[in-house]
Coordinates of C-alpha atoms and ligand atoms in Angstrom, one line a residue:
M291 CA -18.5 4.3 32.4
T292 CA -16.6 4.1 29.1
R293 CA -16.2 0.7 27.7
P294 CA -12.9 -0.7 26.3
P295 CA -12.7 -1.2 22.6
D296 CA -14.8 -4.3 21.9
S297 CA -12.9 -6.7 19.7
G298 CA -15.9 -9.0 19.5
R299 CA -17.9 -6.3 17.8
R300 CA -15.1 -5.6 15.4
R301 CA -15.0 -9.3 14.4
F302 CA -18.7 -9.1 13.9
L303 CA -18.4 -6.0 11.7
A304 CA -15.7 -7.7 9.6
G305 CA -17.8 -10.8 9.2
S306 CA -21.0 -8.9 8.3
M307 CA -19.0 -6.8 5.7
I308 CA -18.0 -10.0 3.9
A309 CA -21.4 -11.6 4.3
G310 CA -23.3 -8.4 3.4
G311 CA -21.1 -7.9 0.3
S312 CA -21.6 -4.9 -1.9
L313 CA -24.6 -3.6 -0.1
L314 CA -22.4 -2.4 2.7
L315 CA -19.5 -1.3 0.7
G316 CA -20.8 2.2 -0.1
G317 CA -21.1 3.0 3.6
C318 CA -17.9 1.4 4.5
D319 CA -16.0 3.4 1.9
R320 CA -17.4 6.6 3.3
L321 CA -16.5 5.5 6.8
S322 CA -13.0 4.5 5.8
R323 CA -12.5 8.0 4.3
S324 CA -13.7 9.6 7.5
G325 CA -11.2 7.5 9.4
A326 CA -13.8 5.9 11.7
M327 CA -13.2 2.4 10.3
Q328 CA -9.4 2.8 10.2
P329 CA -8.6 0.1 12.9
L330 CA -10.8 -2.4 11.1
F331 CA -9.2 -1.7 7.8
D332 CA -5.7 -1.8 9.2
A333 CA -6.5 -5.3 10.4
S334 CA -7.8 -6.5 7.0
E335 CA -6.1 -4.8 4.1
S336 CA -7.1 -7.4 1.5
L337 CA -10.7 -6.5 2.4
T338 CA -10.0 -2.9 1.5
Q339 CA -8.6 -3.9 -1.8
R340 CA -11.6 -6.1 -2.6
A341 CA -13.9 -3.3 -1.7
H342 CA -12.1 -1.0 -4.1
R343 CA -12.2 -3.5 -6.9
L344 CA -16.0 -4.1 -6.4
L345 CA -16.7 -0.4 -6.3
A346 CA -14.6 0.2 -9.4
S347 CA -16.0 -2.6 -11.5
R348 CA -19.6 -1.5 -10.8
E349 CA -18.9 1.8 -12.4
S350 CA -19.4 2.6 -16.0
L351 CA -17.0 1.6 -18.8
A352 CA -15.6 4.0 -21.3
R353 CA -17.0 3.3 -24.8
E354 CA -14.9 0.7 -26.8
Y355 CA -14.7 0.9 -30.6
A356 CA -14.3 -1.6 -33.5
P357 CA -11.0 -2.3 -35.2
E358 CA -12.2 -0.4 -38.3
D359 CA -12.4 2.8 -36.2
I360 CA -8.7 2.8 -35.3
A361 CA -6.9 5.9 -36.7
P362 CA -4.2 5.1 -39.3
R363 CA -1.7 6.9 -37.2
F364 CA -2.2 7.7 -33.5
R365 CA -1.4 11.4 -32.9
A366 CA 1.3 12.3 -30.4
N367 CA 1.2 15.3 -28.1
G368 CA 3.2 16.9 -25.3
T369 CA 6.7 15.4 -25.0
T370 CA 7.2 13.1 -28.0
R371 CA 10.9 12.3 -27.3
P372 CA 12.3 12.9 -23.8
D373 CA 15.9 14.2 -24.2
E374 CA 17.0 13.3 -20.6
A375 CA 20.2 11.3 -20.8
A376 CA 19.0 8.6 -18.5
Y377 CA 15.9 8.0 -20.7
Q378 CA 18.0 8.0 -23.9
R379 CA 20.4 5.4 -22.5
L380 CA 17.4 3.1 -21.7
A381 CA 15.8 3.7 -25.1
A382 CA 19.1 3.0 -27.0
D383 CA 19.0 -0.6 -25.6
D384 CA 15.3 -1.1 -26.3
F385 CA 14.5 -0.6 -22.6
R386 CA 16.1 -3.9 -21.6
D387 CA 17.5 -2.2 -18.4
W388 CA 14.3 -0.2 -17.7
R389 CA 12.4 -1.2 -14.6
L390 CA 9.1 0.1 -13.3
R391 CA 9.5 0.8 -9.6
V392 CA 6.5 0.6 -7.4
D393 CA 6.8 1.9 -3.9
G394 CA 5.4 4.2 -1.2
L395 CA 2.5 2.8 0.8
V396 CA 2.8 -0.8 -0.4
E397 CA 3.6 -4.0 1.4
R398 CA 6.3 -5.1 -1.0
P399 CA 8.2 -2.4 -2.9
S400 CA 9.0 -4.0 -6.2
E401 CA 10.5 -3.5 -9.6
F402 CA 9.1 -4.9 -12.9
S403 CA 11.0 -5.4 -16.1
L404 CA 9.1 -5.0 -19.4
A405 CA 9.3 -8.8 -19.9
A406 CA 7.7 -9.3 -16.4
L407 CA 4.9 -6.9 -17.3
R408 CA 4.4 -8.6 -20.7
A409 CA 4.2 -12.0 -18.9
M410 CA 1.3 -10.8 -16.7
P411 CA -2.4 -11.2 -17.8
S412 CA -3.2 -8.4 -20.2
R413 CA -6.1 -6.5 -21.5
T414 CA -6.6 -5.0 -25.0
Q415 CA -9.1 -2.2 -25.6
I416 CA -10.0 0.2 -28.5
T417 CA -10.8 3.6 -27.1
R418 CA -10.9 7.3 -28.0
H419 CA -8.3 9.6 -26.5
D420 CA -9.6 13.2 -25.9
C421 CA -7.1 16.0 -25.5
V422 CA -8.2 19.3 -24.0
E423 CA -6.6 21.0 -26.9
G424 CA -9.6 19.8 -28.9
W425 CA -8.6 16.7 -30.8
S426 CA -9.5 13.0 -30.4
C427 CA -7.9 9.9 -31.7
I428 CA -9.0 6.2 -31.6
G429 CA -6.4 3.5 -30.9
Q430 CA -6.0 0.0 -29.5
W431 CA -4.0 -0.3 -26.3
T432 CA -2.6 -3.4 -24.6
G433 CA -1.3 -3.6 -21.1
V434 CA -1.5 -4.8 -17.6
P435 CA -4.6 -3.7 -15.6
L436 CA -3.2 -1.3 -13.0
G437 CA -5.3 -3.0 -10.3
D438 CA -3.5 -6.3 -10.9
L439 CA -0.1 -4.6 -10.4
L440 CA -1.3 -3.0 -7.3
D441 CA -2.5 -6.3 -5.9
R442 CA 0.9 -7.8 -6.6
V443 CA 2.6 -5.2 -4.4
G444 CA -0.2 -5.0 -1.8
V445 CA -1.6 -1.5 -1.2
R446 CA -1.4 -0.4 2.4
A447 CA -4.6 0.9 4.0
P448 CA -3.6 4.6 4.3
A449 CA -2.9 4.9 0.5
R450 CA -5.4 7.0 -1.4
F451 CA -3.7 7.9 -4.7
V452 CA -1.3 6.4 -7.2
V453 CA 1.3 8.9 -8.4
F454 CA 2.9 8.3 -11.9
H455 CA 6.4 9.6 -12.1
C456 CA 7.6 10.2 -15.7
A457 CA 11.0 10.3 -17.3
D458 CA 10.5 13.7 -19.1
R459 CA 10.7 17.3 -18.1
Y460 CA 8.1 19.0 -20.2
R461 CA 10.0 21.4 -22.5
G462 CA 13.0 21.1 -20.2
G463 CA 11.0 22.5 -17.2
D464 CA 9.4 20.5 -14.4
S465 CA 9.1 16.7 -14.3
Y466 CA 5.8 15.4 -15.7
Y467 CA 3.8 13.5 -13.2
E468 CA 0.2 12.6 -12.7
S469 CA -2.1 11.0 -10.1
L470 CA -5.3 8.9 -9.9
D471 CA -7.4 7.9 -6.8
L472 CA -7.6 4.2 -6.0
R473 CA -11.1 3.9 -7.4
E474 CA -9.9 5.1 -10.9
A475 CA -6.7 3.0 -10.5
Y476 CA -8.7 -0.2 -10.0
H477 CA -11.1 0.6 -12.9
P478 CA -11.0 -2.4 -15.3
Q479 CA -10.0 -0.2 -18.2
T480 CA -7.1 1.5 -16.4
L481 CA -4.0 0.0 -17.9
M482 CA -0.2 0.3 -17.8
A483 CA 0.1 0.0 -21.6
Y484 CA 3.1 -1.3 -23.5
A485 CA 1.5 -1.8 -26.9
L486 CA -0.4 0.5 -29.4
N487 CA -2.3 -1.0 -32.3
D488 CA -0.6 -4.5 -31.8
A489 CA 2.9 -3.0 -32.0
T490 CA 5.5 -2.0 -29.3
L491 CA 4.5 1.3 -27.9
P492 CA 6.3 4.0 -29.9
I493 CA 8.5 6.6 -28.1
A494 CA 6.2 9.4 -29.3
N495 CA 3.3 7.8 -27.4
G496 CA 5.2 7.0 -24.2
A497 CA 7.5 4.0 -24.5
P498 CA 8.1 1.8 -22.8
L499 CA 5.0 2.2 -20.5
R500 CA 2.2 4.7 -20.3
L501 CA -1.0 5.0 -18.4
R502 CA -4.4 4.6 -20.0
A503 CA -7.3 5.8 -17.9
E504 CA -10.0 5.8 -20.4
R505 CA -12.6 7.8 -18.5
Q506 CA -10.2 10.7 -18.2
L507 CA -8.8 13.5 -20.4
G508 CA -5.5 13.0 -22.2
Y509 CA -3.3 14.9 -19.8
K510 CA -4.0 12.4 -17.1
M511 CA -2.5 9.6 -19.2
A512 CA 1.1 9.8 -18.1
K513 CA 3.7 8.7 -20.7
Y514 CA 7.3 7.4 -20.0
V515 CA 6.3 6.1 -16.6
M516 CA 9.3 5.2 -14.5
R517 CA 7.7 4.8 -11.0
L518 CA 4.4 4.4 -9.3
E519 CA 4.2 5.8 -5.8
L520 CA 1.3 5.0 -3.5
V521 CA 0.6 8.1 -1.3
D522 CA -2.1 9.3 1.1
S523 CA -1.7 12.9 -0.2
F524 CA 0.1 14.5 -3.1
A525 CA 0.5 17.9 -1.4
H526 CA 4.3 17.4 -1.1
L527 CA 4.8 16.7 -4.9
G528 CA 5.5 19.2 -7.6
G529 CA 3.2 22.2 -7.1
G530 CA 0.9 20.1 -4.8
R531 CA -2.1 19.8 -7.1
G532 CA -1.5 16.2 -8.2
G533 CA -0.1 16.6 -11.7
F534 CA 2.0 18.7 -14.1
W535 CA -1.0 20.4 -15.8
E536 CA -3.0 20.5 -12.6
D537 CA -0.1 22.6 -11.1
R538 CA -0.8 25.0 -14.1
G539 CA -4.5 25.2 -13.5
Y540 CA -6.1 22.2 -15.1
R541 CA -8.6 20.3 -12.9
W542 CA -7.4 17.2 -11.0
W543 CA -10.6 15.4 -11.8
A544 CA -10.6 15.2 -15.6
G545 CA -13.4 12.7 -16.0
I546 CA -15.3 12.7 -19.3
Ligands
MTE49 N1 5.2 12.1 -19.5 C1 4.2 12.8 -20.3 N2 3.0 12.3 -20.3 C2 2.0 13.0 -21.0 C3 2.3 14.2 -21.7 C4 3.6 14.7 -21.6 O1 4.0 15.8 -22.1 N3 4.6 14.0 -20.9 N4 1.3 14.9 -22.4 C5 -0.1 14.5 -22.0 C6 -1.1 15.0 -23.0 S1 -1.7 16.6 -22.8 C7 -1.8 14.2 -23.8 S2 -3.0 14.7 -24.8 C8 -1.3 12.8 -24.0 C9 -0.8 12.5 -25.4 O2 -0.6 11.2 -25.6 P1 -0.1 10.8 -27.1 O3 1.2 11.4 -27.3 O4 0.0 9.3 -27.1 O5 -1.1 11.3 -28.0 O6 -0.2 12.4 -23.1 C10 -0.3 13.0 -21.9 N5 0.8 12.4 -21.1
MO50 MO1 -3.6 16.7 -24.0

């Protein structure tokens, strides 16, 4: 005889996950990916978020440097001045009308002005940027931890990736975009940065807002970010490989 779904057992599982804490999280994360735990996670989304945060914060930090290591001028690469009219209009007014849209698999689709982002708790870090073209540069970045932003809008359980939609078409071609999985998105050094070396982020380096994902190669760090989209798959975007350069053969996982 098959037994009906046992809600008492589910309650027990939820309770033991909280009580058992991090010990159980590895297994739960695997289970959630396989889909076996989906009903439980649908019923307790904040638990999913806390699990992600715990997993991410246990992981290694990228090296941070001292103020004297900061390069006198941070190099710029790729698009250094988007020539799209919509972007130029926003830039002409110091991005007063710019809004970061956050939507997709979230509970509260939202928009954030630069002032709203600057008013949120921030993090400042001095890190080394490594470009696959063979150069590195050390700079100090200030911004909102992406995990805090995601918690504001409430990530819905099916979401697996954050997609970064940018304002520029690289060399007039396709729109630049990138993606991170939720673990990397919740890493404490993953920021939506609005300042470089204590000054407003220059246009050449991605104004008004760019991603810093310090354990990744340079091409992951989307500049001119206009929109964050939470998705369960990026197969339907661009060339389907999760990023502008990934669509041209670079690896999606660009960990260093
Ligand atoms: N929107 C957008 N983001 C982008 C790029 C780009 O061309 N457009 N280039 C990428 C690459 S290859 C690198 S190395 C870094 C360069 O950042 P920087 O200009 O601040 O040095 O941005 C990345 N993010
Ligand atoms: Mo790069």
